[in-house]
PDB file of C-alpha atoms in Angstrom:
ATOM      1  CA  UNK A   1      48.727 -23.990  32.928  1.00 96.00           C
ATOM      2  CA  UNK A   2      46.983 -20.806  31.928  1.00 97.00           C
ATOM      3  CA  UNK A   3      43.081 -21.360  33.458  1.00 98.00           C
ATOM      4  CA  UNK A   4      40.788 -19.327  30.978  1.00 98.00           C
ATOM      5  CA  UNK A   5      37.169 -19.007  32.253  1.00 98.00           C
ATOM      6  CA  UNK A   6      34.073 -16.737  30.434  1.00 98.00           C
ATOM      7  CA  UNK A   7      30.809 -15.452  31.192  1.00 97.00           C
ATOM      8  CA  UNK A   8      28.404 -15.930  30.750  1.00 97.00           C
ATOM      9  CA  UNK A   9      28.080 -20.020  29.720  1.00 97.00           C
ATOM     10  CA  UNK A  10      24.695 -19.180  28.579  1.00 97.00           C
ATOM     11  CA  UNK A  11      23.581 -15.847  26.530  1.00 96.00           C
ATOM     12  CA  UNK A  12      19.873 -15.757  25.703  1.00 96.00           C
ATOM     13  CA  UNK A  13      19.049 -12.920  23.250  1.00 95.00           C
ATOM     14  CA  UNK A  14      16.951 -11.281  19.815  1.00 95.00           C
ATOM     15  CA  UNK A  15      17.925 -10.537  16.683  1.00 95.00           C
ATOM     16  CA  UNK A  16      19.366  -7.486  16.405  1.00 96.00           C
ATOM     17  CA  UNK A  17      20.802  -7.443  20.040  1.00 96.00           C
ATOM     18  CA  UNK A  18      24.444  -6.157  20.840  1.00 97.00           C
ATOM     19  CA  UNK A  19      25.744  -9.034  22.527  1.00 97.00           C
ATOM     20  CA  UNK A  20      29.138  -9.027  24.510  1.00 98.00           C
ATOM     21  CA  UNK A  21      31.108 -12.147  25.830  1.00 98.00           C
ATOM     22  CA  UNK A  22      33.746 -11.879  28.698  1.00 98.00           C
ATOM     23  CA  UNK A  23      36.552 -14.194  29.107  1.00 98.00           C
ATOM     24  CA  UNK A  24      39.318 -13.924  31.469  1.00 98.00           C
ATOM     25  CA  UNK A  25      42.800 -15.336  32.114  1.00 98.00           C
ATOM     26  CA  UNK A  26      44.881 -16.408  35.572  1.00 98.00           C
ATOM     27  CA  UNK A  27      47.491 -14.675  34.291  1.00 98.00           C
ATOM     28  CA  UNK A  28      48.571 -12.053  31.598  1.00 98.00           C
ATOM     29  CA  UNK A  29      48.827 -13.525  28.578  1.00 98.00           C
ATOM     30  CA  UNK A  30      49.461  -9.925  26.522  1.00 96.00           C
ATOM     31  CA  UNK A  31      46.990 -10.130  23.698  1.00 96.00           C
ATOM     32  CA  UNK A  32      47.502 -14.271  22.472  1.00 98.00           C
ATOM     33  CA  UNK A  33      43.887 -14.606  22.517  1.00 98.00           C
ATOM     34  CA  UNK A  34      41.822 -16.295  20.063  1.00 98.00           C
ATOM     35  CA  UNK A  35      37.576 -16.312  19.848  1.00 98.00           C
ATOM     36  CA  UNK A  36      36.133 -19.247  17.908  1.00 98.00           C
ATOM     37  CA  UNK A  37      32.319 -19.950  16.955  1.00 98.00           C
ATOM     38  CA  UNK A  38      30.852 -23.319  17.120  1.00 98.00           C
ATOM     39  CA  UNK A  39      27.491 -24.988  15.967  1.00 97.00           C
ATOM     40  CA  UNK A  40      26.524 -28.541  16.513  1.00 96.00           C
ATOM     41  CA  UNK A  41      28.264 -31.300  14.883  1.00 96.00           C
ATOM     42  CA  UNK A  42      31.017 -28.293  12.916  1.00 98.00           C
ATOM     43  CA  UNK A  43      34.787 -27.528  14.077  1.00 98.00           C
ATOM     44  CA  UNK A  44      35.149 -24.685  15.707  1.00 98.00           C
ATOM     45  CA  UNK A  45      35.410 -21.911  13.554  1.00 98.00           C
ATOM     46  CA  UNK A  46      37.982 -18.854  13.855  1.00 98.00           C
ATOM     47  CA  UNK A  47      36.555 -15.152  14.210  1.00 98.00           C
ATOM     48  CA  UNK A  48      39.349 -12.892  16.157  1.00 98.00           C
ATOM     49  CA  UNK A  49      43.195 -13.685  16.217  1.00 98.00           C
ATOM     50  CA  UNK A  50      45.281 -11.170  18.333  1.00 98.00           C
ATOM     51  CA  UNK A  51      42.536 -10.284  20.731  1.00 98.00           C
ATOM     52  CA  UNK A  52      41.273  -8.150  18.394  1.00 98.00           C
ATOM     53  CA  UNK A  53      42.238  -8.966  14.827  1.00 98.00           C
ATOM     54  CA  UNK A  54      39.368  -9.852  12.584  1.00 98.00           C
ATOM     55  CA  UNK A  55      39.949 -13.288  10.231  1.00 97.00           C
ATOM     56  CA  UNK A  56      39.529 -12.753   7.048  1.00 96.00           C
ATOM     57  CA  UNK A  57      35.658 -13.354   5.931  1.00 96.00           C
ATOM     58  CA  UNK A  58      34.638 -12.960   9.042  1.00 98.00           C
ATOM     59  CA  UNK A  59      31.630 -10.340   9.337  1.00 97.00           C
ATOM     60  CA  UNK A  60      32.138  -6.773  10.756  1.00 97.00           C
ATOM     61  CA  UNK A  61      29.473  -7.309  13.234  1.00 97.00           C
ATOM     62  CA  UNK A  62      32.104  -9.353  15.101  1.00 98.00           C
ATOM     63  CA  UNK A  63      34.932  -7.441  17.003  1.00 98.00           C
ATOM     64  CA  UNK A  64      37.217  -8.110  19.962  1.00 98.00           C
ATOM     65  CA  UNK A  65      39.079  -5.850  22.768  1.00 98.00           C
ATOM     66  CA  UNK A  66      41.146  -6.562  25.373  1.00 98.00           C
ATOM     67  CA  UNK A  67      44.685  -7.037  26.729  1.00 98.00           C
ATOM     68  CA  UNK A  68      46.497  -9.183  30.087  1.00 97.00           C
ATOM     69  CA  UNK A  69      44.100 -11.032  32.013  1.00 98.00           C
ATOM     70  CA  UNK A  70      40.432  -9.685  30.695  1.00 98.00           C
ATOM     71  CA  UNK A  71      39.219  -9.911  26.877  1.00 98.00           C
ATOM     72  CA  UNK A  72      35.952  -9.492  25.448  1.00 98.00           C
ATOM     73  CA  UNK A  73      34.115 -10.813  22.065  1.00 98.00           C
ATOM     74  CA  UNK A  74      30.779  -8.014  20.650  1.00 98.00           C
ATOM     75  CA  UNK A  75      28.732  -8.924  17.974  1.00 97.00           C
ATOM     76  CA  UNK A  76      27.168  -5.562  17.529  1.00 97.00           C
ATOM     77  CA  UNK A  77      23.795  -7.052  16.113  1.00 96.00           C
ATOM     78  CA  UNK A  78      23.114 -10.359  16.058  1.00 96.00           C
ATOM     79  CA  UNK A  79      21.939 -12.380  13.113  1.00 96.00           C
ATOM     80  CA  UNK A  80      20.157 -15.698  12.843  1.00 95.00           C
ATOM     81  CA  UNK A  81      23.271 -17.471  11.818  1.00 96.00           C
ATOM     82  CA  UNK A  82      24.856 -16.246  15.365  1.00 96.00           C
ATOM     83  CA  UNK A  83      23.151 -18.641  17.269  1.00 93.00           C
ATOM     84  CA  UNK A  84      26.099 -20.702  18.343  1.00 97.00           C
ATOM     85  CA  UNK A  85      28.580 -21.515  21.190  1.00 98.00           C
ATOM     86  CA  UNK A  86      31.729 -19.288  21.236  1.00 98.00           C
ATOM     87  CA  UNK A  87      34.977 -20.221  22.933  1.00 98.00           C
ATOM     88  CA  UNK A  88      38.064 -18.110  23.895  1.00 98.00           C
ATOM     89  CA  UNK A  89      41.849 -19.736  23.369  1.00 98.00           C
ATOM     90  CA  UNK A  90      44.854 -18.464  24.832  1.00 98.00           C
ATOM     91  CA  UNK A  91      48.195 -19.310  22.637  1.00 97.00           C
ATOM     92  CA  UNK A  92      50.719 -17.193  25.011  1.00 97.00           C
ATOM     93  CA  UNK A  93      52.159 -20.573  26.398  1.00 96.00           C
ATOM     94  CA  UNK A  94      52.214 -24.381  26.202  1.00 96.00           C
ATOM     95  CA  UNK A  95      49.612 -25.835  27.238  1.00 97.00           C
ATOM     96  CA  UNK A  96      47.056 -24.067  24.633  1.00 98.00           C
ATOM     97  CA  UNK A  97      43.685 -23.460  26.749  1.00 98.00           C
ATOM     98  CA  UNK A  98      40.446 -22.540  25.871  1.00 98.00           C
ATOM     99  CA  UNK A  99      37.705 -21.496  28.124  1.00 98.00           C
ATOM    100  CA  UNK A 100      34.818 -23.748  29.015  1.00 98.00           C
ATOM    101  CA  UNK A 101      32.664 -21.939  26.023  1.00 98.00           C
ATOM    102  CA  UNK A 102      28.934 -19.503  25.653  1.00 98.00           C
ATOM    103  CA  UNK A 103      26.042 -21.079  24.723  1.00 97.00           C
ATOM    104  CA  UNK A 104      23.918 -17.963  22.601  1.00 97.00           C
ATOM    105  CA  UNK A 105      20.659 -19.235  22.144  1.00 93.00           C
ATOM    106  CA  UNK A 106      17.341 -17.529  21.763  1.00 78.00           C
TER     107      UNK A 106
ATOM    108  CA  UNK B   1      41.894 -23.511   0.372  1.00 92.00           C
ATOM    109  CA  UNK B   2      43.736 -25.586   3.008  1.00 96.00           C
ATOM    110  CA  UNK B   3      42.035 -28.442   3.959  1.00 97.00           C
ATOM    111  CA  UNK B   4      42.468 -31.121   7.117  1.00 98.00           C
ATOM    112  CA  UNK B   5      40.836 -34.195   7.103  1.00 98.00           C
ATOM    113  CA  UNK B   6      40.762 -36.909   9.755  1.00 98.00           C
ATOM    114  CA  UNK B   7      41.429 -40.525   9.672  1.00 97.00           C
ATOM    115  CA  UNK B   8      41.422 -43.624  11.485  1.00 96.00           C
ATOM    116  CA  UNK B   9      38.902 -46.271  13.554  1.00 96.00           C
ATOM    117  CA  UNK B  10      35.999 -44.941  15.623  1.00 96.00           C
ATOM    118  CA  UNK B  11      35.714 -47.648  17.898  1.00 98.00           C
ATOM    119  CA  UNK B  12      39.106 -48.468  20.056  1.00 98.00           C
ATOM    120  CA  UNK B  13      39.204 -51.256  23.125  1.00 98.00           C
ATOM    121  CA  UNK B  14      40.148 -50.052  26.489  1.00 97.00           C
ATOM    122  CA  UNK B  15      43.517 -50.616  26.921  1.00 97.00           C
ATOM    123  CA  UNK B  16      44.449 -50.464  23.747  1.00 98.00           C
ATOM    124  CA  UNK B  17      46.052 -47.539  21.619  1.00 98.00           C
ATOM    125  CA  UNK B  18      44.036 -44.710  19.488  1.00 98.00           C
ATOM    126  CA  UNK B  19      45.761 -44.026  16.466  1.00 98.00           C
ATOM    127  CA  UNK B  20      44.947 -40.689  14.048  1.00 98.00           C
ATOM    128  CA  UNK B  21      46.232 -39.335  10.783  1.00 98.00           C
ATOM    129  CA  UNK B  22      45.008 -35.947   9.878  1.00 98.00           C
ATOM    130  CA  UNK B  23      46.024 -35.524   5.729  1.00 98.00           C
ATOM    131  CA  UNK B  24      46.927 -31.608   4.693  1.00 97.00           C
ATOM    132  CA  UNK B  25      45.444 -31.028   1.216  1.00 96.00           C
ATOM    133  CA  UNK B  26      45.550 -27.399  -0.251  1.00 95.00           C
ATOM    134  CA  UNK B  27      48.410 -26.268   1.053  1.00 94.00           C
ATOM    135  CA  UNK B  28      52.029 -27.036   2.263  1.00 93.00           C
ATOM    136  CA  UNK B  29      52.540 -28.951   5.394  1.00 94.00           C
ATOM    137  CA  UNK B  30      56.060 -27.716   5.695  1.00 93.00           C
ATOM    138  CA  UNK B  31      57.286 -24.388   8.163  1.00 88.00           C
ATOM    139  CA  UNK B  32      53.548 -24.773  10.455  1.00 94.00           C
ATOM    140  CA  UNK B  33      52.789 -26.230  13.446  1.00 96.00           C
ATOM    141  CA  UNK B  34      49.590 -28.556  13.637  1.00 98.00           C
ATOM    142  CA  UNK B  35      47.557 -29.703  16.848  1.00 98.00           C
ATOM    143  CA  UNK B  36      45.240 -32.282  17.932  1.00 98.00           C
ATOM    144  CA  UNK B  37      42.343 -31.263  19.728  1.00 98.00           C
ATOM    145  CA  UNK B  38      39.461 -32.974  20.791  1.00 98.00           C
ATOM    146  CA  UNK B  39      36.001 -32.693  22.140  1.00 98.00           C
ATOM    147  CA  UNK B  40      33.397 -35.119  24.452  1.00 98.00           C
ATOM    148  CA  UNK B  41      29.996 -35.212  23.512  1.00 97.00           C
ATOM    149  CA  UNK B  42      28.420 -31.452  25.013  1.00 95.00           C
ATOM    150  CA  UNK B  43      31.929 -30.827  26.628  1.00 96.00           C
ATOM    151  CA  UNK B  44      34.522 -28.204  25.927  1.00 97.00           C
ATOM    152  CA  UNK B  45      37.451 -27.943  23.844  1.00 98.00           C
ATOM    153  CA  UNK B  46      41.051 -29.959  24.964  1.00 98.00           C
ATOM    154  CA  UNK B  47      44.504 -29.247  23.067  1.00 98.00           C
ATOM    155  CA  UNK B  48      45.854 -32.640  23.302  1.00 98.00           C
ATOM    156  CA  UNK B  49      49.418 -31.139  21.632  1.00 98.00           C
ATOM    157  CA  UNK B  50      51.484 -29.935  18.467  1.00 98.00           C
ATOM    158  CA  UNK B  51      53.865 -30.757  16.215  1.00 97.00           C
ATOM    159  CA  UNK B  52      56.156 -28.736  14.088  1.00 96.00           C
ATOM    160  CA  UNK B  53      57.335 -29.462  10.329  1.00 92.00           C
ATOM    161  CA  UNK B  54      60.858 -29.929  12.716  1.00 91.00           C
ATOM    162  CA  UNK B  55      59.246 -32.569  14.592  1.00 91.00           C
ATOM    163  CA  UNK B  56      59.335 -30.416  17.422  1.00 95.00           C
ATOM    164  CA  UNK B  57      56.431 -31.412  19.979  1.00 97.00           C
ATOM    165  CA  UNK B  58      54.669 -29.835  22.821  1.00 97.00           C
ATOM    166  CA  UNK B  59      51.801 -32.200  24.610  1.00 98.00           C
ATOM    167  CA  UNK B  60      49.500 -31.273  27.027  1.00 97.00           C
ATOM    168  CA  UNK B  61      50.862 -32.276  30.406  1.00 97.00           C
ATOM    169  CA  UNK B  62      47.667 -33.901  31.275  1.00 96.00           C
ATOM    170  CA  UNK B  63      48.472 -36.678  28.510  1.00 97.00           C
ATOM    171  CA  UNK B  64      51.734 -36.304  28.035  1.00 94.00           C
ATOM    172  CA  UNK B  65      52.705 -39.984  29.397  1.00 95.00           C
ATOM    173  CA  UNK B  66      50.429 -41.230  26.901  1.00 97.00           C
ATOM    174  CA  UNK B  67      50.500 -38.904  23.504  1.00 98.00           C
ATOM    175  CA  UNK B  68      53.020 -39.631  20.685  1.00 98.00           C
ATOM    176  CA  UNK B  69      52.532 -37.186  17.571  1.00 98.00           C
ATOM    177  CA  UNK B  70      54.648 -37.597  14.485  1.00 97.00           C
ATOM    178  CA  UNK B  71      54.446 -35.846  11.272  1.00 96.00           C
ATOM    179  CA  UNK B  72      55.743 -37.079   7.724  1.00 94.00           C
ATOM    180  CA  UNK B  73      56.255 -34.235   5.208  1.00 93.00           C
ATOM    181  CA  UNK B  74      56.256 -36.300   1.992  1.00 93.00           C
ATOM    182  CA  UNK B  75      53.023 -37.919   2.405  1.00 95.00           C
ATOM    183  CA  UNK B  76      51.563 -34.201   3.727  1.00 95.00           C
ATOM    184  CA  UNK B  77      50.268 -35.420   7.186  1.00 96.00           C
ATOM    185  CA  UNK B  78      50.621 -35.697  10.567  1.00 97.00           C
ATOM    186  CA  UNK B  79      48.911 -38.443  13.263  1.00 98.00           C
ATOM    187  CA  UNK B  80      48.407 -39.127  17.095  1.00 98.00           C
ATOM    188  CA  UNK B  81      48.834 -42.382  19.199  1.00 98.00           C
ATOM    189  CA  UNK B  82      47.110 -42.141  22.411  1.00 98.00           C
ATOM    190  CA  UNK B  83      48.037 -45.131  24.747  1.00 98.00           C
ATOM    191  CA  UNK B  84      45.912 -47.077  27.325  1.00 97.00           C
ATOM    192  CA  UNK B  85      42.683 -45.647  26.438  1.00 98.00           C
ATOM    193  CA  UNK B  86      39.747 -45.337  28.769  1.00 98.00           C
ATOM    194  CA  UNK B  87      35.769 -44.077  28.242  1.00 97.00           C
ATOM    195  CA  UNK B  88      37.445 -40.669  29.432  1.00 98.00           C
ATOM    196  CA  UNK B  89      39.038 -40.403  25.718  1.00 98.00           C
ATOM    197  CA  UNK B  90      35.755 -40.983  23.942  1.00 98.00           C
ATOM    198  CA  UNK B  91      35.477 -37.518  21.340  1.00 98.00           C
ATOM    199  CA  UNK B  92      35.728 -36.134  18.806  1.00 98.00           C
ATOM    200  CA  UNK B  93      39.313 -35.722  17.703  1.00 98.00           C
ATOM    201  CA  UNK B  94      40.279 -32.563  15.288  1.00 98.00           C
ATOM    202  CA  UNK B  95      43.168 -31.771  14.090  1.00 98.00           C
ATOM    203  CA  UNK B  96      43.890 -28.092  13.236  1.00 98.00           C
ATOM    204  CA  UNK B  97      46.656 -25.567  11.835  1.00 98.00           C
ATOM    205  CA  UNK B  98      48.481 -23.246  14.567  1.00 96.00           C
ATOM    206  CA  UNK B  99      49.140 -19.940  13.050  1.00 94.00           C
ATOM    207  CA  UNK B 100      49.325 -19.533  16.143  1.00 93.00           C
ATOM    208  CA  UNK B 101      45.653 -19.146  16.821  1.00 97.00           C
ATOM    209  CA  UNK B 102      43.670 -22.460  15.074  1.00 98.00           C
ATOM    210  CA  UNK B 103      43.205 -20.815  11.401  1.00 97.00           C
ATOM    211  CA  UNK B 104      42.026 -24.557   9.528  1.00 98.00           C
ATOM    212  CA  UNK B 105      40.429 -27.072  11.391  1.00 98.00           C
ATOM    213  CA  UNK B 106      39.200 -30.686   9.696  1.00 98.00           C
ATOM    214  CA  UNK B 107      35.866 -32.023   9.904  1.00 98.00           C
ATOM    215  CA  UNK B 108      36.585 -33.851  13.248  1.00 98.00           C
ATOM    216  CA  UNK B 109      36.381 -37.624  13.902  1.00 98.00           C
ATOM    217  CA  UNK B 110      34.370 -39.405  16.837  1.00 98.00           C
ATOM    218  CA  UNK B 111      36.138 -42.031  18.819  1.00 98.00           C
ATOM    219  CA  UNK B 112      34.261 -43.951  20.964  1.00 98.00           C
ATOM    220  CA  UNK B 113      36.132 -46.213  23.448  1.00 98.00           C
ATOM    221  CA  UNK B 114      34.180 -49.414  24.289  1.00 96.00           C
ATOM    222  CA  UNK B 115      34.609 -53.146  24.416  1.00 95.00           C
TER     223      UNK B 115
END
């Protein structure tokens, strides 16, 4: 199994900060990555597809780079409706993995 | 709009067998794959496995001896039987749509194992 891990698990920030998440693979896994936002008691909710493919109706402010083993997820300034838990998914290979998730809180 | 929507008891007896039905609405069910996934209470996110229109499966080796998925196009939804439950498999259960990344999730449904 692909082991995906990020950091940090907890992000404490402002409005308006440029906030960047890292998440990194045990092995290359090209760019099959996926970034999903969560907030309590929702399904996750899909942001970037393709490491760095923006989903449709997804805001601007969101953007993801990356490529192999190391990926990141910016929000270049965050809004009040940011506040949330973020999770990275690999879909390179069976098993699909997602790392253990950032907590951005104020 | 696609939409997924859960289905089945929230309370399931140790031992016994968890069963799920996620209904497609919106959209066609056919020529996608579509996943189970669940969640314990403040925990992370676990694929449990996938199904294709085919009825092609991949499970998550971790449950594998335990997972059956199966998938009926004419009533537009797929559902999960997970065997010999324990606490361990109390969460919430989603199913999604693999595009390949999870584009449409449902609502989620919380199982709670307990006598």
């Amino acid at each position: 199994d692909i082991q995906m891990t990020q950091s940090p698990s907890t992000l404490s920030a402002s409005v308006g900060d440029r906030v960047t998440i890292t998440c990194r693979a045990s092995q290359s896994i090209s760019d099959w990555l996926a970034w999903y936002q969560q907030k309590p008691g929702k399904a996750p909710k899909l942001l970037i597809y393709r490491a760095s493919s923006l989903e449709s109706g997804v805001p601007s402010r969101f953007s993801g780079s990356g490529s192999g083993t190391e990926f990141t997820l910016t929000i270049s300034s965050l809004q009040p409706d940011d506040f949330a838990s973020y999770y990275c998914q690999q879909y390179n290979s069976y098993p699909r993995t997602f790392g253990p998730g950032t907590k951005v809180d104020i | 709009q696609v939409q997924l929507q859960e289905s089945g008891p929230g309370l399931v007896r140790p031992s016994e067998t968890l069963s799920l039905t996620c209904t497609v609405s919106g959209g066609s069910i056919s020529d996608y794959s579509w996943s189970w996934i669940r969640q314990p209470a403040g925990k992370g996110l676990e694929w449990i496995g996938r199904i294709y229109t085919s009825g092609n499966t991949n499970y998550n080796p971790s449950l594998k001896s335990r997972v059956t998925m199966s998938l009926d196009t004419s009533k537009s939804h797929f559902s999960l039987q997970l065997t010999s439950v324990t606490a361990a498999d109390t969460a919430v259960y989603y199913c999604a749509r693999e595009t390949p990344s999870f584009d449409y999730w449902g609502q989620g449904t919380l199982v709670t194992v307990s006598s």
